[in-house]
PDB file of C-alpha atoms in Angstrom:
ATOM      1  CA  UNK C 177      27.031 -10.987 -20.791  1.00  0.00           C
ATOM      2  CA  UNK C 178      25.943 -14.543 -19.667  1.00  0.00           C
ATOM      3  CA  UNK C 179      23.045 -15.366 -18.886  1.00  0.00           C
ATOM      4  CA  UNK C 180      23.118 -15.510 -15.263  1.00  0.00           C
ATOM      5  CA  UNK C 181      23.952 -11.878 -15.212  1.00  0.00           C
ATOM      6  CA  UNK C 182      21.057 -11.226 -16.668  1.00  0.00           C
ATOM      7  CA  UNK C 183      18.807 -13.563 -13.877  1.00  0.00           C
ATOM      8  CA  UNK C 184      16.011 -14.657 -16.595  1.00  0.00           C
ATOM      9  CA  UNK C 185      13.832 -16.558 -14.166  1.00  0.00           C
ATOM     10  CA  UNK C 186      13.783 -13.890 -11.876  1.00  0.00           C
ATOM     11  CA  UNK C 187      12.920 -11.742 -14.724  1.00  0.00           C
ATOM     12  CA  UNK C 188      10.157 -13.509 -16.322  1.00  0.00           C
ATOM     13  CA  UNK C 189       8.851 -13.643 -12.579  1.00  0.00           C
ATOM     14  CA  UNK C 190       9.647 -10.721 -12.008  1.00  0.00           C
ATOM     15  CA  UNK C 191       7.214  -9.167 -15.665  1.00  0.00           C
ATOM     16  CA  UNK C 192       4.181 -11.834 -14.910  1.00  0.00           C
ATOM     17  CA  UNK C 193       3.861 -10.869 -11.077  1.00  0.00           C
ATOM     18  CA  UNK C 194       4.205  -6.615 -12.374  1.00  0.00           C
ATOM     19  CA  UNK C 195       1.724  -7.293 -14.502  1.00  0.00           C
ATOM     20  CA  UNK C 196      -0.940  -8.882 -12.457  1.00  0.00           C
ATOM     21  CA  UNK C 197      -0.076  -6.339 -10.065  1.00  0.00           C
ATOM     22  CA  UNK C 198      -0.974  -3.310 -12.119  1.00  0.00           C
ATOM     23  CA  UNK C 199      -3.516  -4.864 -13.474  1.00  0.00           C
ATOM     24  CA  UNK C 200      -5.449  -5.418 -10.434  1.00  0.00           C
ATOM     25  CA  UNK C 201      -4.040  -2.115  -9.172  1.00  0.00           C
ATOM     26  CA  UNK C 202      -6.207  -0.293 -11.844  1.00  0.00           C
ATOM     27  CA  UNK C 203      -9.156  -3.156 -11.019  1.00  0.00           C
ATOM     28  CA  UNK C 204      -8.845  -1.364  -7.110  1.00  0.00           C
ATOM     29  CA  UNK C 205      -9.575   2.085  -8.265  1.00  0.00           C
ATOM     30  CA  UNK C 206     -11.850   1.652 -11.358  1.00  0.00           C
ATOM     31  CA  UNK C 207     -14.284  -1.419 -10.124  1.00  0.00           C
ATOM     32  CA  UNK C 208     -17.899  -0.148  -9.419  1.00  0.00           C
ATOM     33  CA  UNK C 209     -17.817  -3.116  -6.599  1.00  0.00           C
ATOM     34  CA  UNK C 210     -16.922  -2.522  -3.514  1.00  0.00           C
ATOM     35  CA  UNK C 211     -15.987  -5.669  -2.677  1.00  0.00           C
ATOM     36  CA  UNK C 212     -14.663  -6.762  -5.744  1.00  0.00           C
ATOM     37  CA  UNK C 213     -12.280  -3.552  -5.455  1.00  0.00           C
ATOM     38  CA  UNK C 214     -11.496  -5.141  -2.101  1.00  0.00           C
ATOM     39  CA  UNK C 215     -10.492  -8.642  -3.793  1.00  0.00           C
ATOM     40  CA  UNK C 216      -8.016  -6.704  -6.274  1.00  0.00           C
ATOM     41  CA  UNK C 217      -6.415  -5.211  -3.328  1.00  0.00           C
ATOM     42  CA  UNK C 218      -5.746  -8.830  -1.998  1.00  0.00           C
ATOM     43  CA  UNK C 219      -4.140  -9.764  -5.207  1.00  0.00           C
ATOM     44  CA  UNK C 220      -1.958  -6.436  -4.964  1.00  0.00           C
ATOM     45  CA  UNK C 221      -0.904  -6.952  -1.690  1.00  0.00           C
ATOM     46  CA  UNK C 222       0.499 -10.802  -2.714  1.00  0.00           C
ATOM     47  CA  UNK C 223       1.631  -9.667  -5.335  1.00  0.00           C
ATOM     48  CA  UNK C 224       4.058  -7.030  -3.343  1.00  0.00           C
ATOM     49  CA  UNK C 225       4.722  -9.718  -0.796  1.00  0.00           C
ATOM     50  CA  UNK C 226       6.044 -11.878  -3.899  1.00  0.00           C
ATOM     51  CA  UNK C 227       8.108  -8.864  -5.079  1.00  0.00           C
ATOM     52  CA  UNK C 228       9.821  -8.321  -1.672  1.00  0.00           C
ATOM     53  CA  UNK C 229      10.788 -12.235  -1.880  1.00  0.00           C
ATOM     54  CA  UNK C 230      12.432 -11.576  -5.289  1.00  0.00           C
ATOM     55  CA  UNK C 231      13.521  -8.422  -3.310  1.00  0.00           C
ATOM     56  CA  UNK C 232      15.555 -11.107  -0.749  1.00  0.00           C
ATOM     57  CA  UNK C 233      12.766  -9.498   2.200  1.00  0.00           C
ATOM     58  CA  UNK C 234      11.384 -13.115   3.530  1.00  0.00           C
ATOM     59  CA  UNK C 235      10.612 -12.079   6.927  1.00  0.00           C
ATOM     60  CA  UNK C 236       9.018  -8.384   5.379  1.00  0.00           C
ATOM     61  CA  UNK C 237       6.821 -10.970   2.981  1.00  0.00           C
ATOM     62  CA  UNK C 238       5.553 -13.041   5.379  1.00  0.00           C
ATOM     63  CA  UNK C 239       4.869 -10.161   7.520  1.00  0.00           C
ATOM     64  CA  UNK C 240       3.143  -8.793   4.437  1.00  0.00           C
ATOM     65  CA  UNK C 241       0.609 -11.574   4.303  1.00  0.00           C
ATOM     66  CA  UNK C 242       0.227 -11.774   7.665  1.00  0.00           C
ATOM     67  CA  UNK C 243      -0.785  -7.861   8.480  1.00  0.00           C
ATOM     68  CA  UNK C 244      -1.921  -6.563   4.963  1.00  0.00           C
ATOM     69  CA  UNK C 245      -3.811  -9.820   3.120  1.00  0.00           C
ATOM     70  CA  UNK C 246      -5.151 -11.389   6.958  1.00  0.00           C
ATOM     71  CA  UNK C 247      -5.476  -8.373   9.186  1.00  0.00           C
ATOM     72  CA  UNK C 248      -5.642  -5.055   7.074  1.00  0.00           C
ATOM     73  CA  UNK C 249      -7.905  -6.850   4.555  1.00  0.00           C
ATOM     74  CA  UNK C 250     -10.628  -8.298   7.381  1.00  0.00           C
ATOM     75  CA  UNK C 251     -10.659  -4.897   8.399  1.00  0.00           C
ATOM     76  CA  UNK C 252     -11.462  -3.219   4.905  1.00  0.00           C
ATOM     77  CA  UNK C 253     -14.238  -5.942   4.465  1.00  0.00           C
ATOM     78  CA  UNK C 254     -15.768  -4.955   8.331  1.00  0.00           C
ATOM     79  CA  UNK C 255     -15.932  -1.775   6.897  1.00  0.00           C
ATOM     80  CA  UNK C 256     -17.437  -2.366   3.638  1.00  0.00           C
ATOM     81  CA  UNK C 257     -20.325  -4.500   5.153  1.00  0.00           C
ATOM     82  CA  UNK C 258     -20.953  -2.314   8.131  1.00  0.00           C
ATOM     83  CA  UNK C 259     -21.005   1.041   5.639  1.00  0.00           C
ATOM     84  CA  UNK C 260     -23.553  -0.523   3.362  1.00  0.00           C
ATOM     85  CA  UNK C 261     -26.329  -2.125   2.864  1.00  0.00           C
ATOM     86  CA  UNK C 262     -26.483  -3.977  -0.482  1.00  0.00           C
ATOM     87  CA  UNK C 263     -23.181  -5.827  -2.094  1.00  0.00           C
ATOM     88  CA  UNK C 264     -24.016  -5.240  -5.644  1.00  0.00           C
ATOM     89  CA  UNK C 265     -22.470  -2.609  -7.770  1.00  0.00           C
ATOM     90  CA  UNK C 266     -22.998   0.997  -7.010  1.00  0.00           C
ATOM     91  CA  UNK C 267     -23.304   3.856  -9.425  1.00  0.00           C
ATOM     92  CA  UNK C 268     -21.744   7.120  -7.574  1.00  0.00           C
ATOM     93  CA  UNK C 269     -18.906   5.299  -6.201  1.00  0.00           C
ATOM     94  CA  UNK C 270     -16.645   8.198  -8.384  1.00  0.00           C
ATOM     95  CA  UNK C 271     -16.855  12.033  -7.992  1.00  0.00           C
ATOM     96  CA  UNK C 272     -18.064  14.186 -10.325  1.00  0.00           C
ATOM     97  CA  UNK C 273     -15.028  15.714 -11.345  1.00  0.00           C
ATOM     98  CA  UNK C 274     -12.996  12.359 -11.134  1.00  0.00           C
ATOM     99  CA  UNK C 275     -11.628  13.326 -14.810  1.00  0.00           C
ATOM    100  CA  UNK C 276      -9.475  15.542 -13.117  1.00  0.00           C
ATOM    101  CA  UNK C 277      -7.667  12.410 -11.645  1.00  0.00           C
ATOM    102  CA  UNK C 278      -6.577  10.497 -14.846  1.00  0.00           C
ATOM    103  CA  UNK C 279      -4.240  13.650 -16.128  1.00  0.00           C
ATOM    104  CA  UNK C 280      -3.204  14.562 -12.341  1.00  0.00           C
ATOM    105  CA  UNK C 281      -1.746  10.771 -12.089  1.00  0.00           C
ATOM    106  CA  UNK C 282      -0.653  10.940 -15.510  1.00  0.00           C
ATOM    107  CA  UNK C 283       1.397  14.088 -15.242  1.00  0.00           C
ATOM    108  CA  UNK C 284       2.811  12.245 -12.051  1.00  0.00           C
ATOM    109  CA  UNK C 285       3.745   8.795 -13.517  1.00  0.00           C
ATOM    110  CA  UNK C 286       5.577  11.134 -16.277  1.00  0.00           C
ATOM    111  CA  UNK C 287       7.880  13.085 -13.712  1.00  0.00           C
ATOM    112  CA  UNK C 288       8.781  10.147 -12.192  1.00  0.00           C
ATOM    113  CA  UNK C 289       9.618   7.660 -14.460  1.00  0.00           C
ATOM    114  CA  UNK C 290      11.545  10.519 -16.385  1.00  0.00           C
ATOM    115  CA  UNK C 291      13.588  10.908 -12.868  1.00  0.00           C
ATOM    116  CA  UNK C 292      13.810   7.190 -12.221  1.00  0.00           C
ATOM    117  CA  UNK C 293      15.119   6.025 -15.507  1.00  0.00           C
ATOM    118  CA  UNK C 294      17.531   9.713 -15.988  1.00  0.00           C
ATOM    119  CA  UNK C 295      18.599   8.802 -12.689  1.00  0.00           C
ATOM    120  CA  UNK C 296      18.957   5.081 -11.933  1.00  0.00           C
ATOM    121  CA  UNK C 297      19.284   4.386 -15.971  1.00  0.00           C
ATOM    122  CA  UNK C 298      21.163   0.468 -16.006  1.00  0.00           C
ATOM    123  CA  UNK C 299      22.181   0.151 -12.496  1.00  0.00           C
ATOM    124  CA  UNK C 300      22.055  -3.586 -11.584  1.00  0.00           C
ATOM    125  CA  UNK C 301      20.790  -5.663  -8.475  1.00  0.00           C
ATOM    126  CA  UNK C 302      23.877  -7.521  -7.083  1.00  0.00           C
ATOM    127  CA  UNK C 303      23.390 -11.371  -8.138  1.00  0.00           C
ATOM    128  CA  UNK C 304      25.296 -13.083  -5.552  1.00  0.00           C
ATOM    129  CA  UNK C 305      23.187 -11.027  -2.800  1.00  0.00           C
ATOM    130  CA  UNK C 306      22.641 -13.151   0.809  1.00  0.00           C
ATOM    131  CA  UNK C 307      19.214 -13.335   1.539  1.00  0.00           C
ATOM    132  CA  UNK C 308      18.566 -10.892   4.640  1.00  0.00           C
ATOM    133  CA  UNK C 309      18.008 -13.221   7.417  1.00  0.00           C
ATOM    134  CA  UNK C 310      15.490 -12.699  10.168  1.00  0.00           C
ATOM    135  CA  UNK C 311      18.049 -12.664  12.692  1.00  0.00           C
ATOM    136  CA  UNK C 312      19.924  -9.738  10.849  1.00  0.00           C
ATOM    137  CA  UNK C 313      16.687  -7.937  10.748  1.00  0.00           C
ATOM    138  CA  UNK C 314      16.017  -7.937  14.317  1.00  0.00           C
ATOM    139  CA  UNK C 315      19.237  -6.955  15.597  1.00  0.00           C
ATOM    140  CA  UNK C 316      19.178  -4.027  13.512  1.00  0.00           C
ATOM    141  CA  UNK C 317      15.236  -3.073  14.826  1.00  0.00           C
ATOM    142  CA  UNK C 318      15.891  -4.121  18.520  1.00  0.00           C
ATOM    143  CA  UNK C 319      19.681  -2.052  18.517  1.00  0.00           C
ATOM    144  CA  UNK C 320      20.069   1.131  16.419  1.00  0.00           C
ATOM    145  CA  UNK C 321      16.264   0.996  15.759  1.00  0.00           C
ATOM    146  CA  UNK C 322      14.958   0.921  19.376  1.00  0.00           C
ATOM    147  CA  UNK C 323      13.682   4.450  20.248  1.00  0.00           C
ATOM    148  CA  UNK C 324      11.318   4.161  17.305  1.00  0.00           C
ATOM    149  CA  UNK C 325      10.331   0.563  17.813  1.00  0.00           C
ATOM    150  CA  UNK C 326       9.241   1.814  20.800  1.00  0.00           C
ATOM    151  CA  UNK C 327       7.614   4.834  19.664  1.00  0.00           C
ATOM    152  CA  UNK C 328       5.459   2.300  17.122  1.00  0.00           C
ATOM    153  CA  UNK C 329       4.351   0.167  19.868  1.00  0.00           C
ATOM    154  CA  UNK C 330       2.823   2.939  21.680  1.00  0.00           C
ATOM    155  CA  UNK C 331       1.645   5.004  18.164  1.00  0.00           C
ATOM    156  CA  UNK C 332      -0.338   1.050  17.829  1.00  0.00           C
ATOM    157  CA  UNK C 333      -1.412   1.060  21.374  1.00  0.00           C
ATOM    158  CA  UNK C 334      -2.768   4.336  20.678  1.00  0.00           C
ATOM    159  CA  UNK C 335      -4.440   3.428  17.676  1.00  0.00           C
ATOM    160  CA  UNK C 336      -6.013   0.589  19.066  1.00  0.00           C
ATOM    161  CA  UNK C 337      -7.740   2.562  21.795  1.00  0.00           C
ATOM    162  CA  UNK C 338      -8.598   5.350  19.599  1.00  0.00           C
ATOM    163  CA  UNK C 339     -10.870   3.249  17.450  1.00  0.00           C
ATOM    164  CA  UNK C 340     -12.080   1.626  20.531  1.00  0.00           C
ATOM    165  CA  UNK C 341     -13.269   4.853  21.633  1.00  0.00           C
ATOM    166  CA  UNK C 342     -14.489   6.324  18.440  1.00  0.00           C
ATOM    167  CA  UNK C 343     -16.554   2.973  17.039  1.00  0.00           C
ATOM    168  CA  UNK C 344     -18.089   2.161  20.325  1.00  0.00           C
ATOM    169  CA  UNK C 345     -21.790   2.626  20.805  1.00  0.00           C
ATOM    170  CA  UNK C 346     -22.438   4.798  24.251  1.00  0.00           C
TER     171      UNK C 346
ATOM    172  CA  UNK I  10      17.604  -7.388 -12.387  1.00  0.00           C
ATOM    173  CA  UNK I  11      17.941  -3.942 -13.146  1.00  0.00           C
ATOM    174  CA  UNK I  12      17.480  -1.148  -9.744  1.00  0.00           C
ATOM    175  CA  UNK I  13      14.451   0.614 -12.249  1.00  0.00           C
ATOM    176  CA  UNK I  14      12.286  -1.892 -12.875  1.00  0.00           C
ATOM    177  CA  UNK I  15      11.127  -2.298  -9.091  1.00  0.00           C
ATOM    178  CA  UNK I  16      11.237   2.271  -8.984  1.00  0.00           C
ATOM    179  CA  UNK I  17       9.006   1.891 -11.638  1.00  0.00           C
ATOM    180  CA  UNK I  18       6.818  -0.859 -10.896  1.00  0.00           C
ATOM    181  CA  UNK I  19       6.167   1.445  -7.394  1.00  0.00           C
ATOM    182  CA  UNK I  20       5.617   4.238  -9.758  1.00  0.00           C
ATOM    183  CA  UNK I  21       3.200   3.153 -11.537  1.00  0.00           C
ATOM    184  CA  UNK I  22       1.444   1.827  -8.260  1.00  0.00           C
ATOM    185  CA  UNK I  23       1.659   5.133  -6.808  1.00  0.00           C
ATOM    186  CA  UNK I  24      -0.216   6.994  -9.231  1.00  0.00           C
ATOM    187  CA  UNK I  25      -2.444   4.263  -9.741  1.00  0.00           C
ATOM    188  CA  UNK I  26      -3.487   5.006  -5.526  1.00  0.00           C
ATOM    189  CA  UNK I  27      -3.717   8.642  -6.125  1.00  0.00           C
ATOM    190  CA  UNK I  28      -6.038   8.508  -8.849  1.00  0.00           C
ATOM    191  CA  UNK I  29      -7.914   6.247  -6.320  1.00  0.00           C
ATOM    192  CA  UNK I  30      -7.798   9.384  -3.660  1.00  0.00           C
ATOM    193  CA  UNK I  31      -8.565  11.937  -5.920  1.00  0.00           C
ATOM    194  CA  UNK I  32     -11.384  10.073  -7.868  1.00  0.00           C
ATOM    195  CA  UNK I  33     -13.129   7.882  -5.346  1.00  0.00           C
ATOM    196  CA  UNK I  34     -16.224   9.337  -3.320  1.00  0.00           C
ATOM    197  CA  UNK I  35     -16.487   6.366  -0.909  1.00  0.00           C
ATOM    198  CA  UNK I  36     -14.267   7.004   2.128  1.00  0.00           C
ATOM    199  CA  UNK I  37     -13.035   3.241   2.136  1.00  0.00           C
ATOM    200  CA  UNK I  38     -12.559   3.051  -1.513  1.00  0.00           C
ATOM    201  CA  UNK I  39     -10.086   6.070  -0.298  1.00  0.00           C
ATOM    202  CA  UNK I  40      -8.154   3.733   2.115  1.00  0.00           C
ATOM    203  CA  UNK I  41      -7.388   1.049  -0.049  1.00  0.00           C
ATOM    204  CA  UNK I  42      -6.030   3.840  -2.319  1.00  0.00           C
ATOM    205  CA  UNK I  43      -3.989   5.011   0.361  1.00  0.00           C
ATOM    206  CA  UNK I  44      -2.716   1.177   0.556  1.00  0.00           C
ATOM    207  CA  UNK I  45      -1.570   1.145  -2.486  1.00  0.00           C
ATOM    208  CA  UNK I  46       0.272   4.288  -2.446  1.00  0.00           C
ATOM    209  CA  UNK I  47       2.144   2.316   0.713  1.00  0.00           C
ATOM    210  CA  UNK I  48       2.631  -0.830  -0.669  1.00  0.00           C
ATOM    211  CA  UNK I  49       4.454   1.200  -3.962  1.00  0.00           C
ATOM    212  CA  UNK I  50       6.893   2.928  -1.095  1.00  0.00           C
ATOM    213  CA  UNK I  51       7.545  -0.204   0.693  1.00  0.00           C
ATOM    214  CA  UNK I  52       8.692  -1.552  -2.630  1.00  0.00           C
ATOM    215  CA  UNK I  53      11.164   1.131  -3.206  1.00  0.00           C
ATOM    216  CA  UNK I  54      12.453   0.660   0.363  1.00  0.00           C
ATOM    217  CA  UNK I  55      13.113  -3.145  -0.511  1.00  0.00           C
ATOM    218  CA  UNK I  56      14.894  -2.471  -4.134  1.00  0.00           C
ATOM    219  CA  UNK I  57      17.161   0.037  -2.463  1.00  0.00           C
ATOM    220  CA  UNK I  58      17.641  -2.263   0.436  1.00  0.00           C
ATOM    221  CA  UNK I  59      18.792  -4.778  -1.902  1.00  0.00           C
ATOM    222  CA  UNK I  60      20.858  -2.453  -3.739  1.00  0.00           C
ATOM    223  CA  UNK I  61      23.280  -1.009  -1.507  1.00  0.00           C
ATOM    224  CA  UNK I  62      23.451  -4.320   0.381  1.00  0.00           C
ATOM    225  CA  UNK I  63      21.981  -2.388   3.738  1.00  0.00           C
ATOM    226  CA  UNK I  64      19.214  -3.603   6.182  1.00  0.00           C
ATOM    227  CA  UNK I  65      17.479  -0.033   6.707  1.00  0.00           C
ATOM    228  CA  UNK I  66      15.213  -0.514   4.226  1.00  0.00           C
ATOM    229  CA  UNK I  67      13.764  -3.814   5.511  1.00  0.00           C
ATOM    230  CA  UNK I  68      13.476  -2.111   8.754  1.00  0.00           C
ATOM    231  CA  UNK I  69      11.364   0.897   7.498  1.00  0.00           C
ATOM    232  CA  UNK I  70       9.544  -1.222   5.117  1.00  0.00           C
ATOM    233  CA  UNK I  71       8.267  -3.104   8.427  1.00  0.00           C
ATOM    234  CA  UNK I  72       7.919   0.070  10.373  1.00  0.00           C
ATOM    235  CA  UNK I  73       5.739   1.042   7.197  1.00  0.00           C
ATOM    236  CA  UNK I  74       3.398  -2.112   7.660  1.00  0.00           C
ATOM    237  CA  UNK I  75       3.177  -1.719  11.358  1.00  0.00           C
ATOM    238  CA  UNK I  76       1.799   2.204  10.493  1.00  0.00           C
ATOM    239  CA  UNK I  77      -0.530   1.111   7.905  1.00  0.00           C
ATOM    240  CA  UNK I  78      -1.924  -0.818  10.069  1.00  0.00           C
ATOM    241  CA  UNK I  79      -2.789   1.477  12.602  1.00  0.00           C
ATOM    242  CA  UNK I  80      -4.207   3.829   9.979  1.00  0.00           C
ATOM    243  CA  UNK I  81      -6.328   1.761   9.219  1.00  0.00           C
ATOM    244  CA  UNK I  82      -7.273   0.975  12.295  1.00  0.00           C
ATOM    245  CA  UNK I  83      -8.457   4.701  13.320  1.00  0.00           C
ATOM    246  CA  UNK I  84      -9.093   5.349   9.306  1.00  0.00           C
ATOM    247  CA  UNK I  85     -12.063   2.901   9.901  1.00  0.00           C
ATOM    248  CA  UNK I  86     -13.094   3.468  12.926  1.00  0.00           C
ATOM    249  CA  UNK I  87     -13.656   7.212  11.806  1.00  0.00           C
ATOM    250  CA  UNK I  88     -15.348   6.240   8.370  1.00  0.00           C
ATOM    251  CA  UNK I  89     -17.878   4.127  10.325  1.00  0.00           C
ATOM    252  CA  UNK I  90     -18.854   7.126  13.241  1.00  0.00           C
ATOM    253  CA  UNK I  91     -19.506   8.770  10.385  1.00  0.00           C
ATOM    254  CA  UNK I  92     -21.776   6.766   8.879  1.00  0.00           C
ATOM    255  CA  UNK I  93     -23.553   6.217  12.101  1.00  0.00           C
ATOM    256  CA  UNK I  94     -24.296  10.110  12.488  1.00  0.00           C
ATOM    257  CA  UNK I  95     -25.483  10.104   8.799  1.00  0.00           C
ATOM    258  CA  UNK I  96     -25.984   7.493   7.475  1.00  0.00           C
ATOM    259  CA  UNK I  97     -23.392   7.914   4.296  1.00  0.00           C
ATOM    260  CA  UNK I  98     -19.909   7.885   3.645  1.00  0.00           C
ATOM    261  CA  UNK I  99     -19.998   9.685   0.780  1.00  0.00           C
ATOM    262  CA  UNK I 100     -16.960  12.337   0.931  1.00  0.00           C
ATOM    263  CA  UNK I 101     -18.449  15.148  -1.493  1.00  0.00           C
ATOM    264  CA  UNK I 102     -21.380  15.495   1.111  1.00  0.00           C
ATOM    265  CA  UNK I 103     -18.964  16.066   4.251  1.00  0.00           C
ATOM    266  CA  UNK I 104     -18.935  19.539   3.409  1.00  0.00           C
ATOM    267  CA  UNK I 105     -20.237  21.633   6.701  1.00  0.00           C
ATOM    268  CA  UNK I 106     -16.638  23.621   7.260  1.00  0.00           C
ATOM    269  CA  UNK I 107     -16.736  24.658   4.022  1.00  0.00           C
ATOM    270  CA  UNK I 108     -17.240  28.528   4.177  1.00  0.00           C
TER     271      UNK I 108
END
């Protein structure tokens, strides 16, 4: 096997951007900071949008950063600072049974990986694979993918005046 | 790059976000769980897109994003009348249908 069959830059990208990516993962649903949980997220969400470039996605990255780390993320920190008060760390962020949890996702993780790697065990990525270009991308949304890109522009319009409605102050 | 390293990468993510749903008590923390249990799919999307050379998944995985969004959008918007009417956001304590 030579070695561009095995794609070690990719690789070693591929390990160093997993592993910031769990480990902020784990930062998301363990921190006792709000915010701070809310910074973790960021890094998750760059960190997907750098797997999806590995992935050959460039216009689904850049729409990553775009929605997820500039609008979804503006959002979650609205939220945060109209919900509370004080910014500091907060004791009874967890439940009281939030043991339960750790073997639930446990048990889960298990299943899975033991279906992912009986299933997909040594199947490659294709190494000569074309980037997918933008233009590619929207003639498949705007031709076979029209009814529901139509159906997601009203399910946003109806989002957006749904939380119109429900935050405003009568 | 092997197909199972992305599958398991969104593995991992996925029951890293419901251990986030089932353990949080804060209604937002609960969102950002529920982001990372979409992020994990939209990586799955991708490494099969890549995999059998076909464009679907790119299209999904942005169909995903726009979604997300949206949830979040009315997920918010929902967590903060809530807080208005009492003044916490504390899910354990939303407990008036129980019978």
């Amino acid at each position: 096997m030579v070695a561009s069959d095995i794609q070690v830059a990719q690789n070693i990208g591929f390990g160093i951007i997993a592993v910031t990516m769990i480990v902020a993962a784990i930062g998301v649903v363990t921190n006792r900071n709000v915010v701070h949980a809310a910074l973790s997220l960021v890094v998750v969400m760059a960190g997907a949008a750098a797997q999806y470039i590995l992935l050959a996605a460039e216009f689904v990255a850049v729409t990553q950063v775009l929605v997820y780390i500039g609008a979804v993320m503006v959002l979650f920190l609205f939220g945060v600072m109209l919900t509370r008060a004080r910014l500091g760390r907060e004791a009874d962020l967890n439940n009281k049974n939030f043991v339960i949890g750790i073997p639930v996702a446990l048990i889960m993780l298990g299943v899975m990986g033991w279906a992912l790697i009986d299933g997909f065990h040594g199947q490659k990525m294709p190494t000569n694979a074309a980037p997918v270009t933008t233009k590619a991308l929207s003639d498949a949304i705007f031709a076979p993918y029209l009814v529901p890109f139509w159906a997601l522009s009203f399910l946003l319009l109806i989002a957006v005046v749904g939380a119109i409605v429900l935050a405003r102050k009568d | 790059m092997l197909l199972n390293q992305f599958l398991l990468l969104g593995a991992v993510l996925f029951c890293t976000g419901v251990y986030g749903v089932i353990a949080r008590k804060n209604a937002v923390m609960v969102l950002m769980s529920i982001e990372l249990i979409l992020n994990s799919v939209n990586i799955n999307l991708l490494a099969f897109s890549l995999f059998n050379q076909n464009i679907d998944g790119n299209v999904f995985a942005l169909f995903i994003i726009a979604v997300a969004a949206a949830e979040v959008g009315v997920g918010l918007a929902l967590v903060l009348l809530v807080y208005r009417n009492r003044r916490s956001i504390a899910l354990d304590e939303l407990s008036e249908m129980k019978g």
